[in-house]
C-alpha cells in the first residue's frame, strides 16, 4: 500500500514529537511519524538500564512550550522523561499521527516526481518532505571483540538491557566508563559478587547536584510559573558559561579541573585507584560526567577497575589490553552509540542512488546543520554539528524545529515545493564551523572521542560555539543558501 | 579563532595605566571595556574579554590610582580616553562601562563625541542617590574603623539572593575573604558617593544599550531605567541577577554585548528588549 503525506518524520523521540507538536500548532496535519518501537520516547525508551537518569536538570531538559512543574528530581530518572514525552504526545494530539512498530527500511528521492519514496516494514509512503529525527544516540555501538562468540554467559548492550536476566550474585564485567557506565556501575556494585570495569580512558566527573523536589517545591513551580522560568533561565545561562571551558580559556579550564579532581580525591582514598581514575586529557575533551555514587562504587572491595580496554575473550575469561584477565558470568557493554556514522544514513538515498552514509564518506556535514546538498527536501534533525558539550539537546532540537517550520512557511508562501542546499553554501558553512572549532578542547584536548570523525579529524558531532549562537543563527530558514524551485 | 592577548601600558598624568588587547580586526568596531569598583580586567571581564576576543578586537583597561587624595571622575575619563586614542587612532569604538565604569564610559563618550559610536552601560547610574549615599556612608565608616565586616557588606550588596541561595554561608564567606580592600578601592568608594554625569548623558549621541539588573542592590535598576530615558538613542534590556552580573551570569551579558556589537539594530532605540527565553 502506498500512502501519500506531505511530511514524513522518522522517530518519535524529542525531535519527532517536538516537530509534530509545532506542525499541529502551525495548522499542518498532513504528516506521519514512523517509529520502529512500540512506544514514544526514543533514547529514553531504548535506554532503561538500572540507574538511568538524565545529567541535565529536567526543568531545562524539556520542551520550552511544555514546562512540567512536578519533575520528581533535579535530574529525573529516564523512565520519567519517557513518561513526559508520552504525556506530551497524548495531550498535544500527536498519538494518532504515529505509526508504531514501523521501521524505515529505505528512503529515496525521486527527482522526476519530486518526492521521497519511503519503504517501511509495513507500507510505502510518498512525501514532499522527509525529516529524520534519529539523533546521535539511536543505535548502540558494539565493539568487535575477538572471542565474544565463545563467551558462555549473558551479554547485552546498555541500550538493550535484558531485565529477564538475574544478575544478583554474579561476576559482572562492565565495558566502558562513559555516561551510561557511570550510572550502571553503582547499581551493579550493589548486586554483583565481583565487578570489573573496563576503562579505556578515565572520565572527568563532578559531584551530582541532585535531590528530590518536595511537594511544596512542585506546588511553588505550579503556582508561580515565573519562578520556574527563572530557574530554567538560570540553568541555561550556567550551562552557557561552561562554554568558556570548552573554548579553553585557561581560568575556566583550571577551575573545572580543580573541581573535578577535588571530587575524586574526596571520594577515593587509595592512591593507586586515584591514579587509574585520573584522566590524561584536557577536561571537556570528552563528555564531563556527574555522579556522586560512581567513585564510592569503584572503591568498594568487590570492584576492580581495569584501566585498559577490553581486548579479547576466551570462554568466560575476559582480557584487558594490559593482559590482565578476569572470570565473569555476565558482560554489559556500556560502549555508547553510533554517533559519527548514524546507521539511518545507510538507508537514505539521493536521486543517483548514493546513500547519505556514502555521501558522507569523510564525515557528516550539513548546511545550517540541517540540509545536505544533493538531498532535496530532507531535514536532518540533531545530525551533524548539533551535539552540545555544555547544555540541553532539547534546546538545539527546538531551534531546528523552528527552522523546519519557517522553511515550510516560506516555501508555501512563495509557491515553491523543492529546496536543495547550494553546495558552495554548504562548504562555506562547514568552513565556518571548522574555523570556530579550532582551538576548542574537543580538537585540542588530547583525547580520542566520538565527537571527532577519525576519517577526517574534523569535529562532526558537536556544535563548536555557544549553544545560544545556534539558536540565534540556525532557527530560521535562509532562502538565499538554497536552490529553490516550484 | 585563536587570539593571543597582549598586555600594554600607557602613561597618563604621570601614572602607568595597564591595558590588554586581543582579538581579530574585522568589520566590528573595537570593544573597549571599563570595569567597575573593586574590579580589573580579570575580575570583572574574566569571561567577557576572552569570549568577545574570539569574535572581534577587544581592549580592556585597568583603571589606576591617579595618586591624588581623592579621585575626580575626569581623571578616570582621561585614562580611558588615552587608551582609546592610543589603540584606535582612526575610526570609532564601542565603549562598555560596568558599574562605576558606566558613568565613566558615559562621560568619556560625551568627551570623545563620535569616536564612541556605540555605548553599553551595564548596572550603571548617572547621579548618586540617597540609597547609594547611605551605602557609601556605611562602606566608608567600616573602612575607616578597619572593620572586617566591610568585605561581607560588599558581598551582600554584590550578589542576588537567588545566587546566594545556591551557595552555603561558608562558600559566600570564603569568597568574601578573597577580596582585597586597598586605599585605591576606598577612593573609588568615595567617588561613588558623588557621581553626577546627568548633564552629559542628556547630551550623548552614541547609540546606547543600557543593561539593568533586576536584583541589583548596589545600583538598583531604576538607575538604568533613568539612563534609558535620558540618553536619546538608548535601548534597554535586563538581566535577572544582582550587581555582580559578571560573576552570576556572564554568559547572558556576553549574549547582549555580542549581539549589540554585531548589530546595534537588534536593540531598537527607545525599546525595551526582553530577556531571551531559553
PDB file of N, CA and C in Angstrom, chain B residues 79-111:
ATOM      1  N   UNK B  79      42.130  58.562  31.610  1.00  0.00           N
ATOM      2  CA  UNK B  79      42.807  57.261  31.432  1.00  0.00           C
ATOM      3  C   UNK B  79      42.152  56.470  30.290  1.00  0.00           C
ATOM      4  N   UNK B  80      40.843  56.421  30.307  1.00  0.00           N
ATOM      5  CA  UNK B  80      40.126  55.658  29.268  1.00  0.00           C
ATOM      6  C   UNK B  80      40.341  56.304  27.895  1.00  0.00           C
ATOM      7  N   UNK B  81      40.245  57.610  27.851  1.00  0.00           N
ATOM      8  CA  UNK B  81      40.414  58.331  26.574  1.00  0.00           C
ATOM      9  C   UNK B  81      41.807  58.097  25.999  1.00  0.00           C
ATOM     10  N   UNK B  82      42.801  58.100  26.882  1.00  0.00           N
ATOM     11  CA  UNK B  82      44.182  57.925  26.409  1.00  0.00           C
ATOM     12  C   UNK B  82      44.370  56.553  25.768  1.00  0.00           C
ATOM     13  N   UNK B  83      43.823  55.550  26.392  1.00  0.00           N
ATOM     14  CA  UNK B  83      43.954  54.195  25.832  1.00  0.00           C
ATOM     15  C   UNK B  83      43.218  54.103  24.487  1.00  0.00           C
ATOM     16  N   UNK B  84      42.027  54.656  24.436  1.00  0.00           N
ATOM     17  CA  UNK B  84      41.261  54.610  23.180  1.00  0.00           C
ATOM     18  C   UNK B  84      42.035  55.319  22.069  1.00  0.00           C
ATOM     19  N   UNK B  85      42.521  56.489  22.362  1.00  0.00           N
ATOM     20  CA  UNK B  85      43.227  57.258  21.314  1.00  0.00           C
ATOM     21  C   UNK B  85      44.523  56.574  20.889  1.00  0.00           C
ATOM     22  N   UNK B  86      45.173  55.905  21.843  1.00  0.00           N
ATOM     23  CA  UNK B  86      46.419  55.221  21.503  1.00  0.00           C
ATOM     24  C   UNK B  86      46.167  53.974  20.665  1.00  0.00           C
ATOM     25  N   UNK B  87      45.133  53.240  21.001  1.00  0.00           N
ATOM     26  CA  UNK B  87      44.884  51.951  20.340  1.00  0.00           C
ATOM     27  C   UNK B  87      44.015  52.069  19.099  1.00  0.00           C
ATOM     28  N   UNK B  88      43.173  53.086  19.084  1.00  0.00           N
ATOM     29  CA  UNK B  88      42.273  53.248  17.929  1.00  0.00           C
ATOM     30  C   UNK B  88      42.399  54.698  17.441  1.00  0.00           C
ATOM     31  N   UNK B  89      43.524  55.008  16.843  1.00  0.00           N
ATOM     32  CA  UNK B  89      43.709  56.399  16.425  1.00  0.00           C
ATOM     33  C   UNK B  89      42.713  56.827  15.344  1.00  0.00           C
ATOM     34  N   UNK B  90      42.316  55.877  14.529  1.00  0.00           N
ATOM     35  CA  UNK B  90      41.336  56.190  13.481  1.00  0.00           C
ATOM     36  C   UNK B  90      40.086  55.351  13.713  1.00  0.00           C
ATOM     37  N   UNK B  91      38.969  55.930  13.389  1.00  0.00           N
ATOM     38  CA  UNK B  91      37.734  55.163  13.491  1.00  0.00           C
ATOM     39  C   UNK B  91      37.131  55.227  14.881  1.00  0.00           C
ATOM     40  N   UNK B  92      35.989  54.565  14.994  1.00  0.00           N
ATOM     41  CA  UNK B  92      35.199  54.647  16.220  1.00  0.00           C
ATOM     42  C   UNK B  92      35.299  53.352  17.025  1.00  0.00           C
ATOM     43  N   UNK B  93      34.775  53.407  18.250  1.00  0.00           N
ATOM     44  CA  UNK B  93      34.778  52.226  19.124  1.00  0.00           C
ATOM     45  C   UNK B  93      33.386  52.023  19.705  1.00  0.00           C
ATOM     46  N   UNK B  94      33.218  50.805  20.245  1.00  0.00           N
ATOM     47  CA  UNK B  94      32.100  50.531  21.151  1.00  0.00           C
ATOM     48  C   UNK B  94      32.690  50.547  22.557  1.00  0.00           C
ATOM     49  N   UNK B  95      32.118  51.358  23.422  1.00  0.00           N
ATOM     50  CA  UNK B  95      32.654  51.507  24.775  1.00  0.00           C
ATOM     51  C   UNK B  95      31.673  50.916  25.776  1.00  0.00           C
ATOM     52  N   UNK B  96      32.173  50.009  26.605  1.00  0.00           N
ATOM     53  CA  UNK B  96      31.318  49.380  27.628  1.00  0.00           C
ATOM     54  C   UNK B  96      31.825  49.768  29.007  1.00  0.00           C
ATOM     55  N   UNK B  97      30.909  50.226  29.846  1.00  0.00           N
ATOM     56  CA  UNK B  97      31.251  50.503  31.232  1.00  0.00           C
ATOM     57  C   UNK B  97      30.344  49.728  32.155  1.00  0.00           C
ATOM     58  N   UNK B  98      30.953  49.107  33.144  1.00  0.00           N
ATOM     59  CA  UNK B  98      30.187  48.288  34.094  1.00  0.00           C
ATOM     60  C   UNK B  98      30.268  48.923  35.479  1.00  0.00           C
ATOM     61  N   UNK B  99      29.135  49.059  36.137  1.00  0.00           N
ATOM     62  CA  UNK B  99      29.077  49.607  37.488  1.00  0.00           C
ATOM     63  C   UNK B  99      29.672  51.014  37.489  1.00  0.00           C
ATOM     64  N   UNK B 100      30.652  51.296  38.314  1.00  0.00           N
ATOM     65  CA  UNK B 100      31.276  52.628  38.292  1.00  0.00           C
ATOM     66  C   UNK B 100      31.835  52.952  36.908  1.00  0.00           C
ATOM     67  N   UNK B 101      32.182  51.896  36.174  1.00  0.00           N
ATOM     68  CA  UNK B 101      32.693  52.103  34.818  1.00  0.00           C
ATOM     69  C   UNK B 101      31.650  52.688  33.884  1.00  0.00           C
ATOM     70  N   UNK B 102      30.359  52.563  34.245  1.00  0.00           N
ATOM     71  CA  UNK B 102      29.300  53.073  33.365  1.00  0.00           C
ATOM     72  C   UNK B 102      29.288  54.598  33.319  1.00  0.00           C
ATOM     73  N   UNK B 103      29.230  55.276  34.460  1.00  0.00           N
ATOM     74  CA  UNK B 103      29.316  56.738  34.359  1.00  0.00           C
ATOM     75  C   UNK B 103      30.641  57.213  33.767  1.00  0.00           C
ATOM     76  N   UNK B 104      31.713  56.471  34.029  1.00  0.00           N
ATOM     77  CA  UNK B 104      32.997  56.842  33.407  1.00  0.00           C
ATOM     78  C   UNK B 104      32.884  56.713  31.889  1.00  0.00           C
ATOM     79  N   UNK B 105      32.285  55.620  31.436  1.00  0.00           N
ATOM     80  CA  UNK B 105      32.126  55.411  29.990  1.00  0.00           C
ATOM     81  C   UNK B 105      31.210  56.467  29.385  1.00  0.00           C
ATOM     82  N   UNK B 106      30.131  56.799  30.112  1.00  0.00           N
ATOM     83  CA  UNK B 106      29.197  57.802  29.583  1.00  0.00           C
ATOM     84  C   UNK B 106      29.904  59.150  29.437  1.00  0.00           C
ATOM     85  N   UNK B 107      30.658  59.500  30.445  1.00  0.00           N
ATOM     86  CA  UNK B 107      31.354  60.793  30.386  1.00  0.00           C
ATOM     87  C   UNK B 107      32.455  60.770  29.314  1.00  0.00           C
ATOM     88  N   UNK B 108      33.106  59.638  29.169  1.00  0.00           N
ATOM     89  CA  UNK B 108      34.123  59.504  28.117  1.00  0.00           C
ATOM     90  C   UNK B 108      33.474  59.656  26.739  1.00  0.00           C
ATOM     91  N   UNK B 109      32.333  59.031  26.562  1.00  0.00           N
ATOM     92  CA  UNK B 109      31.617  59.127  25.270  1.00  0.00           C
ATOM     93  C   UNK B 109      31.248  60.574  24.989  1.00  0.00           C
ATOM     94  N   UNK B 110      30.846  61.275  26.032  1.00  0.00           N
ATOM     95  CA  UNK B 110      30.495  62.694  25.878  1.00  0.00           C
ATOM     96  C   UNK B 110      31.725  63.495  25.475  1.00  0.00           C
ATOM     97  N   UNK B 111      32.848  63.166  26.080  1.00  0.00           N
ATOM     98  CA  UNK B 111      34.098  63.889  25.804  1.00  0.00           C
ATOM     99  C   UNK B 111      34.612  63.604  24.401  1.00  0.00           C
TER     100      UNK B 111
END
